[in-house]
Short mmCIF file of N, CA and C in Angstrom, two decimals:
data_model
loop_
_atom_site.label_atom_id
_atom_site.label_comp_id
_atom_site.label_asym_id
_atom_site.label_seq_id
_atom_site.Cartn_x
_atom_site.Cartn_y
_atom_site.Cartn_z
N MET K 1 -15.78 -3.64 33.45
CA MET K 1 -14.73 -4.78 32.62
C MET K 1 -15.39 -5.10 31.28
N ARG K 2 -15.92 -6.32 31.26
CA ARG K 2 -16.35 -7.17 30.77
C ARG K 2 -16.36 -6.52 29.38
N VAL K 3 -16.99 -5.55 29.31
CA VAL K 3 -17.97 -4.06 27.95
C VAL K 3 -16.57 -3.69 27.74
N PHE K 4 -16.34 -3.14 28.48
CA PHE K 4 -15.09 -2.43 28.33
C PHE K 4 -14.24 -3.37 27.07
N SER K 5 -14.29 -4.38 27.38
CA SER K 5 -13.11 -5.69 26.81
C SER K 5 -13.54 -5.53 25.62
N LEU K 6 -15.18 -5.86 25.86
CA LEU K 6 -15.07 -5.98 24.59
C LEU K 6 -15.18 -4.75 23.41
N ILE K 7 -15.36 -4.10 23.60
CA ILE K 7 -15.08 -2.52 23.17
C ILE K 7 -14.34 -2.81 22.72
N LEU K 8 -12.69 -2.72 23.86
CA LEU K 8 -11.90 -2.77 22.81
C LEU K 8 -11.67 -3.61 22.33
N LEU K 9 -11.14 -5.37 22.10
CA LEU K 9 -12.10 -6.20 21.46
C LEU K 9 -12.32 -5.54 19.88
N CYS K 10 -13.75 -4.86 19.66
CA CYS K 10 -14.12 -4.01 18.52
C CYS K 10 -13.01 -3.28 17.92
N ILE K 11 -12.22 -2.20 18.87
CA ILE K 11 -11.45 -1.91 18.10
C ILE K 11 -10.20 -1.59 17.22
N LEU K 12 -9.72 -2.35 17.97
CA LEU K 12 -8.41 -3.48 17.81
C LEU K 12 -8.67 -4.56 16.03
N SER K 13 -10.32 -4.52 16.44
CA SER K 13 -10.34 -5.54 14.76
C SER K 13 -10.89 -5.00 13.88
N LEU K 14 -11.18 -3.44 13.85
CA LEU K 14 -11.96 -3.00 12.12
C LEU K 14 -10.33 -2.78 12.43
N PRO K 15 -9.26 -2.54 11.78
CA PRO K 15 -8.45 -2.18 10.96
C PRO K 15 -7.97 -3.86 9.84
N ALA K 16 -8.11 -4.25 10.51
CA ALA K 16 -8.20 -6.21 9.93
C ALA K 16 -9.25 -5.69 9.36
N LEU K 17 -10.62 -6.35 9.13
CA LEU K 17 -11.88 -5.38 9.20
C LEU K 17 -12.03 -4.85 7.27
N GLN K 18 -11.25 -3.83 7.38
CA GLN K 18 -11.35 -2.86 6.64
C GLN K 18 -9.97 -3.32 5.43
N ALA K 19 -8.50 -3.49 6.14
CA ALA K 19 -8.06 -4.40 5.17
C ALA K 19 -8.38 -5.60 4.18
N GLN K 20 -9.49 -6.37 5.11
CA GLN K 20 -9.47 -7.56 4.03
C GLN K 20 -9.94 -6.59 3.15
N LYS K 21 -11.50 -5.83 3.65
CA LYS K 21 -12.31 -5.72 2.51
C LYS K 21 -11.88 -4.83 1.80
N ARG K 22 -10.31 -4.54 1.21
CA ARG K 22 -9.87 -3.77 0.71
C ARG K 22 -9.33 -4.05 -0.65
N TYR K 23 -8.85 -6.13 -0.21
CA TYR K 23 -8.01 -6.79 -0.71
C TYR K 23 -9.18 -7.62 -1.60
N ASP K 24 -10.25 -7.35 -1.61
CA ASP K 24 -11.70 -8.75 -1.96
C ASP K 24 -11.79 -8.14 -3.04
N LYS K 25 -11.99 -8.92 -4.71
CA LYS K 25 -11.68 -8.88 -5.05
C LYS K 25 -12.45 -8.28 -5.92
N ASP K 26 -13.70 -8.89 -5.25
CA ASP K 26 -15.78 -7.31 -5.97
C ASP K 26 -15.45 -6.04 -5.24
N SER K 27 -14.97 -6.22 -4.48
CA SER K 27 -14.94 -4.81 -3.75
C SER K 27 -14.08 -3.42 -5.04
N LEU K 28 -12.58 -4.28 -4.82
CA LEU K 28 -12.01 -3.75 -5.52
C LEU K 28 -12.62 -3.31 -7.16
N LEU K 29 -13.09 -4.33 -7.67
CA LEU K 29 -13.48 -4.34 -8.90
C LEU K 29 -14.74 -1.73 -9.04
N GLN K 30 -15.98 -3.01 -7.18
CA GLN K 30 -17.06 -1.97 -7.40
C GLN K 30 -15.81 -0.19 -7.64
N VAL K 31 -15.05 -0.19 -6.72
CA VAL K 31 -14.31 0.66 -6.35
C VAL K 31 -13.58 1.16 -7.62
N PHE K 32 -13.30 0.81 -8.32
CA PHE K 32 -12.51 1.25 -9.80
C PHE K 32 -13.95 1.23 -10.60
N SER K 33 -15.17 1.03 -10.67
CA SER K 33 -16.11 1.44 -11.27
C SER K 33 -16.49 2.50 -10.83
N ASP K 34 -16.73 2.86 -9.90
CA ASP K 34 -17.17 4.00 -9.49
C ASP K 34 -16.78 4.83 -9.94
N GLN K 35 -18.19 5.57 -10.90
CA GLN K 35 -17.26 6.86 -11.30
C GLN K 35 -17.41 8.34 -10.05
N THR K 36 -17.89 7.89 -9.22
CA THR K 36 -18.06 9.06 -8.19
C THR K 36 -16.86 9.13 -6.76
N GLN K 37 -16.21 7.92 -6.91
CA GLN K 37 -15.11 8.23 -6.47
C GLN K 37 -13.40 8.70 -6.79
N ILE K 38 -13.16 9.35 -5.77
CA ILE K 38 -11.70 9.82 -6.48
C ILE K 38 -11.09 9.58 -6.94
N GLU K 39 -10.32 9.61 -8.62
CA GLU K 39 -8.79 8.52 -9.02
C GLU K 39 -8.21 8.13 -8.57
N TYR K 40 -7.42 9.00 -7.65
CA TYR K 40 -6.43 8.52 -6.82
C TYR K 40 -7.12 7.40 -6.58
N ASP K 41 -8.32 6.96 -5.91
CA ASP K 41 -8.78 5.75 -5.74
C ASP K 41 -9.05 4.68 -6.12
N ARG K 42 -9.13 5.06 -6.93
CA ARG K 42 -9.45 3.56 -8.36
C ARG K 42 -8.86 3.15 -8.68
N LEU K 43 -7.53 4.62 -9.22
CA LEU K 43 -6.83 4.12 -9.42
C LEU K 43 -5.60 2.65 -8.24
N ASN K 44 -5.92 3.32 -7.23
CA ASN K 44 -5.18 1.76 -5.86
C ASN K 44 -5.77 0.92 -6.36
N ALA K 45 -7.07 1.28 -6.18
CA ALA K 45 -8.11 -0.51 -6.99
C ALA K 45 -7.21 -0.74 -7.43
N LEU K 46 -7.34 0.08 -8.62
CA LEU K 46 -6.63 -1.10 -10.03
C LEU K 46 -4.84 -2.05 -9.08
N ASN K 47 -4.77 -0.84 -8.91
CA ASN K 47 -3.15 -1.78 -8.97
C ASN K 47 -3.50 -2.20 -7.87
N PHE K 48 -4.24 -3.00 -6.95
CA PHE K 48 -4.24 -3.45 -6.32
C PHE K 48 -5.74 -4.99 -6.57
N LEU K 49 -5.98 -4.88 -7.31
CA LEU K 49 -6.88 -5.91 -7.95
C LEU K 49 -5.95 -6.32 -9.46
N ILE K 50 -5.21 -5.70 -10.48
CA ILE K 50 -4.22 -6.45 -10.92
C ILE K 50 -2.75 -6.86 -10.35
N ASP K 51 -2.31 -6.72 -9.39
CA ASP K 51 -1.34 -7.08 -8.63
C ASP K 51 -1.40 -8.46 -7.78
N ASP K 52 -2.91 -8.26 -7.27
CA ASP K 52 -2.99 -9.06 -5.99
C ASP K 52 -4.36 -10.40 -6.89
N PHE K 53 -4.35 -9.91 -7.95
CA PHE K 53 -5.72 -11.27 -8.26
C PHE K 53 -5.23 -12.01 -9.93
N TYR K 54 -4.85 -11.21 -10.78
CA TYR K 54 -4.52 -11.59 -11.99
C TYR K 54 -3.45 -11.35 -12.62
N LYS K 55 -2.31 -10.93 -11.84
CA LYS K 55 -0.94 -10.73 -12.58
C LYS K 55 -0.22 -11.76 -13.39
N ARG K 56 -0.38 -13.18 -12.85
CA ARG K 56 0.99 -13.69 -13.00
C ARG K 56 -0.18 -14.98 -13.92
N ASP K 57 -1.79 -14.93 -13.87
CA ASP K 57 -2.82 -16.13 -14.03
C ASP K 57 -3.47 -15.83 -15.14
N PHE K 58 -3.69 -14.57 -15.36
CA PHE K 58 -4.39 -13.60 -16.06
C PHE K 58 -4.20 -12.35 -16.65
N PRO K 59 -2.55 -13.21 -17.97
CA PRO K 59 -2.72 -12.21 -18.77
C PRO K 59 -3.46 -11.31 -19.11
N ASP K 60 -4.72 -11.34 -19.61
CA ASP K 60 -5.31 -10.78 -20.84
C ASP K 60 -6.10 -9.50 -19.60
N SER K 61 -5.78 -10.38 -18.58
CA SER K 61 -6.91 -9.03 -17.69
C SER K 61 -5.74 -8.10 -17.07
N VAL K 62 -4.65 -8.45 -16.94
CA VAL K 62 -3.65 -7.42 -16.52
C VAL K 62 -3.19 -6.26 -17.55
N LYS K 63 -3.43 -7.41 -19.40
CA LYS K 63 -3.38 -5.98 -20.63
C LYS K 63 -4.50 -4.82 -19.81
N HIS K 64 -5.76 -5.64 -19.67
CA HIS K 64 -7.83 -5.11 -19.98
C HIS K 64 -7.41 -3.83 -19.41
N TYR K 65 -6.67 -4.64 -18.01
CA TYR K 65 -7.03 -3.50 -16.88
C TYR K 65 -5.79 -2.94 -16.63
N GLY K 66 -4.56 -3.12 -17.12
CA GLY K 66 -3.57 -2.27 -17.29
C GLY K 66 -3.70 -0.96 -17.65
N LEU K 67 -3.92 -1.34 -18.80
CA LEU K 67 -4.78 -0.15 -19.84
C LEU K 67 -6.26 0.52 -19.61
N GLN K 68 -6.82 0.15 -18.83
CA GLN K 68 -7.27 1.48 -18.39
C GLN K 68 -6.86 2.11 -16.83
N MET K 69 -6.48 1.30 -16.96
CA MET K 69 -4.92 1.92 -15.89
C MET K 69 -4.60 3.50 -16.12
N LEU K 70 -3.61 3.27 -16.98
CA LEU K 70 -3.18 4.00 -17.73
C LEU K 70 -4.13 5.06 -18.49
N GLU K 71 -5.17 4.28 -18.75
CA GLU K 71 -5.81 5.89 -19.50
C GLU K 71 -6.54 7.19 -18.64
N LEU K 72 -6.59 6.15 -16.61
CA LEU K 72 -6.93 6.66 -16.40
C LEU K 72 -5.65 8.04 -15.77
N ALA K 73 -4.72 7.19 -15.10
CA ALA K 73 -4.25 8.09 -15.03
C ALA K 73 -3.16 8.81 -15.54
N ARG K 74 -3.49 9.02 -16.74
CA ARG K 74 -2.52 9.62 -17.92
C ARG K 74 -3.63 11.13 -17.59
N THR K 75 -5.43 11.13 -17.44
CA THR K 75 -5.79 11.63 -17.56
C THR K 75 -5.86 12.49 -15.77
N SER K 76 -5.55 11.64 -15.26
CA SER K 76 -5.24 12.80 -13.66
C SER K 76 -4.31 12.92 -14.03
N LYS K 77 -3.19 12.90 -14.63
CA LYS K 77 -1.90 13.07 -13.90
C LYS K 77 -0.77 13.04 -12.93
N ASP K 78 -1.16 11.40 -13.20
CA ASP K 78 -0.32 10.62 -11.96
C ASP K 78 0.45 9.78 -12.29
N ILE K 79 1.20 9.94 -12.30
CA ILE K 79 2.88 9.78 -12.49
C ILE K 79 2.73 8.74 -12.37
N PHE K 80 2.62 8.23 -10.97
CA PHE K 80 2.69 7.36 -10.32
C PHE K 80 2.58 5.81 -11.11
N HIS K 81 1.10 6.47 -11.02
CA HIS K 81 0.20 4.90 -12.12
C HIS K 81 0.06 4.97 -13.07
N GLN K 82 0.37 6.13 -13.87
CA GLN K 82 1.16 5.57 -14.89
C GLN K 82 2.27 4.77 -15.16
N GLY K 83 3.20 4.83 -14.32
CA GLY K 83 4.42 3.67 -14.35
C GLY K 83 4.25 2.77 -14.34
N MET K 84 2.50 2.34 -13.06
CA MET K 84 2.52 1.18 -12.88
C MET K 84 1.75 0.53 -13.76
N ALA K 85 0.69 1.93 -14.07
CA ALA K 85 0.03 0.95 -15.87
C ALA K 85 0.82 0.20 -16.12
N ASN K 86 2.16 1.01 -17.33
CA ASN K 86 3.40 0.75 -18.63
C ASN K 86 4.12 -0.68 -17.54
N GLN K 87 4.21 -0.70 -16.44
CA GLN K 87 4.68 -1.98 -15.91
C GLN K 87 3.89 -3.42 -16.05
N PHE K 88 2.53 -3.13 -15.28
CA PHE K 88 1.94 -3.54 -15.77
C PHE K 88 0.65 -4.66 -16.67
N ILE K 89 1.08 -3.54 -18.05
CA ILE K 89 0.89 -3.93 -20.12
C ILE K 89 2.04 -4.67 -20.12
N GLY K 90 2.65 -4.10 -19.40
CA GLY K 90 4.75 -5.02 -20.31
C GLY K 90 4.33 -6.41 -19.73
N ASP K 91 3.55 -6.46 -17.94
CA ASP K 91 3.86 -7.65 -17.49
C ASP K 91 3.28 -9.04 -18.07
N GLY K 92 1.81 -8.08 -18.45
CA GLY K 92 0.71 -9.36 -19.53
C GLY K 92 1.27 -8.65 -20.88
N ASN K 93 1.71 -8.96 -20.85
CA ASN K 93 2.79 -8.94 -22.50
C ASN K 93 3.82 -9.39 -22.53
N LEU K 94 4.54 -10.18 -22.14
CA LEU K 94 5.14 -10.80 -21.12
C LEU K 94 4.90 -12.35 -20.91
N TYR K 95 3.83 -12.38 -20.51
CA TYR K 95 3.62 -13.58 -19.61
C TYR K 95 2.79 -14.26 -21.02
N LEU K 96 2.58 -13.01 -22.15
CA LEU K 96 1.73 -14.12 -23.17
C LEU K 96 2.18 -14.03 -24.41
N GLY K 97 4.21 -14.12 -24.04
CA GLY K 97 4.99 -14.88 -25.25
C GLY K 97 4.45 -13.82 -26.18
N LYS K 98 5.03 -12.17 -25.29
CA LYS K 98 5.14 -10.75 -26.51
C LYS K 98 6.25 -9.74 -25.58
N ALA K 99 7.57 -10.79 -25.82
CA ALA K 99 8.33 -9.87 -25.39
C ALA K 99 8.40 -8.63 -25.14
N GLU K 100 8.67 -8.58 -26.99
CA GLU K 100 9.22 -7.07 -27.84
C GLU K 100 7.84 -5.78 -27.40
N GLU K 101 6.77 -6.54 -27.11
CA GLU K 101 6.16 -6.10 -27.00
C GLU K 101 5.79 -5.30 -25.27
N ALA K 102 6.06 -6.11 -24.73
CA ALA K 102 6.42 -6.17 -22.41
C ALA K 102 7.76 -4.79 -22.76
N LEU K 103 9.13 -4.90 -23.98
CA LEU K 103 9.69 -3.67 -23.34
C LEU K 103 9.63 -2.55 -23.63
N SER K 104 8.81 -2.62 -25.08
CA SER K 104 8.77 -1.23 -25.12
C SER K 104 7.67 -0.22 -24.14
N TYR K 105 6.62 -1.25 -23.35
CA TYR K 105 5.59 -0.81 -22.34
C TYR K 105 6.41 -0.61 -20.90
N TYR K 106 8.00 -1.39 -20.75
CA TYR K 106 8.99 -1.77 -19.67
C TYR K 106 9.52 -0.24 -19.79
N GLN K 107 10.23 0.12 -21.54
CA GLN K 107 11.21 1.91 -21.24
C GLN K 107 10.05 3.13 -21.17
N SER K 108 9.16 2.64 -21.95
CA SER K 108 7.92 4.11 -21.15
C SER K 108 7.58 4.08 -19.62
N ALA K 109 8.08 3.03 -18.92
CA ALA K 109 7.51 3.18 -17.71
C ALA K 109 8.83 3.94 -16.57
N ILE K 110 10.08 3.39 -17.24
CA ILE K 110 11.58 4.18 -16.90
C ILE K 110 11.83 5.66 -16.36
N PRO K 111 11.30 6.46 -17.73
CA PRO K 111 11.26 7.18 -17.05
C PRO K 111 10.43 8.33 -16.48
N LEU K 112 9.08 7.57 -15.90
CA LEU K 112 7.56 8.26 -14.59
C LEU K 112 9.02 7.95 -13.60
N PHE K 113 8.85 6.69 -13.19
CA PHE K 113 9.62 5.96 -11.98
C PHE K 113 10.64 6.75 -11.37
N THR K 114 11.71 7.16 -12.27
CA THR K 114 13.12 7.54 -12.27
C THR K 114 12.56 9.00 -12.46
N GLN K 115 12.05 9.62 -12.68
CA GLN K 115 11.54 11.02 -11.91
C GLN K 115 10.83 11.31 -10.05
N LEU K 116 9.44 9.69 -10.26
CA LEU K 116 9.75 9.68 -9.49
C LEU K 116 10.97 9.52 -8.12
N LYS K 117 11.79 9.24 -8.84
CA LYS K 117 12.77 8.53 -7.44
C LYS K 117 12.23 7.41 -7.48
N GLU K 118 11.49 6.20 -7.14
CA GLU K 118 10.88 5.04 -7.13
C GLU K 118 12.05 3.92 -7.31
N TYR K 119 13.32 4.37 -6.93
CA TYR K 119 14.00 3.44 -6.49
C TYR K 119 13.59 1.67 -7.00
N GLY K 120 12.75 0.71 -5.90
CA GLY K 120 12.26 -0.08 -6.01
C GLY K 120 11.71 -0.49 -6.95
N GLN K 121 10.82 0.70 -7.65
CA GLN K 121 9.50 -0.36 -8.69
C GLN K 121 10.83 0.15 -9.76
N LEU K 122 12.01 0.27 -9.95
CA LEU K 122 12.54 0.24 -11.43
C LEU K 122 13.64 -0.26 -11.05
N VAL K 123 13.86 -1.10 -10.04
CA VAL K 123 14.72 -2.29 -9.57
C VAL K 123 13.42 -3.20 -10.18
N ASN K 124 12.41 -3.90 -9.76
CA ASN K 124 11.33 -5.04 -10.33
C ASN K 124 11.24 -4.45 -12.09
N LEU K 125 11.39 -3.19 -13.04
CA LEU K 125 11.47 -3.19 -13.61
C LEU K 125 12.91 -3.48 -14.54
N HIS K 126 13.86 -3.73 -14.42
CA HIS K 126 14.63 -4.06 -15.03
C HIS K 126 14.55 -5.31 -14.49
N THR K 127 14.48 -5.91 -13.57
CA THR K 127 14.64 -7.55 -13.54
C THR K 127 13.50 -8.28 -14.69
N GLN K 128 12.09 -7.66 -14.30
CA GLN K 128 11.15 -7.90 -15.81
C GLN K 128 11.43 -7.68 -16.70
N MET K 129 12.60 -6.47 -17.31
CA MET K 129 13.11 -6.23 -18.55
C MET K 129 14.03 -7.46 -19.01
N GLY K 130 14.83 -8.16 -18.16
CA GLY K 130 15.73 -9.05 -18.01
C GLY K 130 15.21 -10.89 -18.61
N TYR K 131 13.92 -10.86 -17.56
CA TYR K 131 12.87 -11.98 -18.06
C TYR K 131 12.76 -11.72 -20.01
N ALA K 132 12.53 -10.54 -20.07
CA ALA K 132 12.12 -10.03 -21.62
C ALA K 132 13.26 -10.77 -22.88
N TRP K 133 14.67 -10.10 -22.27
CA TRP K 133 15.38 -10.14 -22.91
C TRP K 133 15.72 -11.51 -23.61
N TYR K 134 15.10 -12.69 -22.18
CA TYR K 134 16.15 -13.19 -22.15
C TYR K 134 15.30 -13.97 -22.92
N ASP K 135 13.27 -13.72 -23.00
CA ASP K 135 12.40 -14.37 -24.27
C ASP K 135 13.00 -14.14 -24.75
N LEU K 136 13.97 -12.98 -25.37
CA LEU K 136 14.24 -13.10 -27.25
C LEU K 136 15.82 -13.24 -26.98
N ASN K 137 16.15 -14.69 -26.70
CA ASN K 137 17.38 -15.11 -26.58
C ASN K 137 18.16 -13.84 -26.93
N GLU K 138 18.04 -12.18 -26.61
CA GLU K 138 18.73 -11.34 -26.42
C GLU K 138 19.96 -11.95 -24.52
N PHE K 139 21.30 -12.29 -24.57
CA PHE K 139 21.85 -12.78 -23.42
C PHE K 139 22.08 -11.47 -22.54
N ASP K 140 23.26 -10.81 -23.56
CA ASP K 140 23.58 -9.94 -23.22
C ASP K 140 23.11 -8.81 -22.88
N SER K 141 21.73 -8.06 -23.16
CA SER K 141 20.87 -7.34 -23.11
C SER K 141 20.60 -7.56 -21.69
N ALA K 142 19.57 -9.54 -21.76
CA ALA K 142 19.09 -9.53 -20.12
C ALA K 142 20.35 -8.90 -18.70
N LEU K 143 21.19 -8.97 -18.71
CA LEU K 143 22.65 -9.58 -18.00
C LEU K 143 22.30 -8.18 -17.86
N TYR K 144 22.51 -7.09 -18.76
CA TYR K 144 22.59 -5.56 -18.51
C TYR K 144 21.17 -4.82 -17.62
N ALA K 145 20.25 -5.43 -17.86
CA ALA K 145 19.66 -5.37 -17.14
C ALA K 145 19.11 -5.62 -16.15
N TYR K 146 19.54 -6.90 -15.73
CA TYR K 146 20.27 -8.04 -14.33
C TYR K 146 20.43 -6.53 -13.24
N GLU K 147 21.23 -6.16 -14.16
CA GLU K 147 22.83 -5.07 -13.34
C GLU K 147 22.30 -4.22 -13.09
N GLN K 148 21.21 -3.55 -13.81
CA GLN K 148 20.90 -2.19 -13.25
C GLN K 148 19.97 -2.22 -12.00
#
C-alpha cells in the first residue's frame, strides 16, 4: 500500500513539474533558441516568454522578441502567432511611449485575429488600441476602440 501511494504521488506531481518547467525563463529561451525544435513550439516559447517575463517591465525586450516571433511566424505561415507578435510589438512600443507606432502594429493584428475568429484576442487588441489613442489625446478614437 505504501508503494502504491508513493507511485500515485509521483504520477500526480508530474504535470506540476512540467508546468513549472514551461514557465522557467531559461527553459523558454532554450526552446526558442534550439533550431531543432518545431516552429510551433519555438513560437509558443516566445509567446510565454514575452507575456510572462517581459511584457510591462522590459518593453525593449518585448519589441526584440516580438520581432523575432513575427519573422518566425511569417516563415512558418502561423497566422495566430503573427497576430500575437504584432500585438506584442505594439505593446512594447506603447510602453515606450510610441503610441503611433503601436497603433500600426495593432492595426496589422486585427485582420489576422479576425480571420481566425479569435474574439478574445480582438478584445485585448482593441483595449490596447484605446490606451494608445488616449496617449495621443485622441479621446473620441480611444472611446471608439474601447467600445469595439
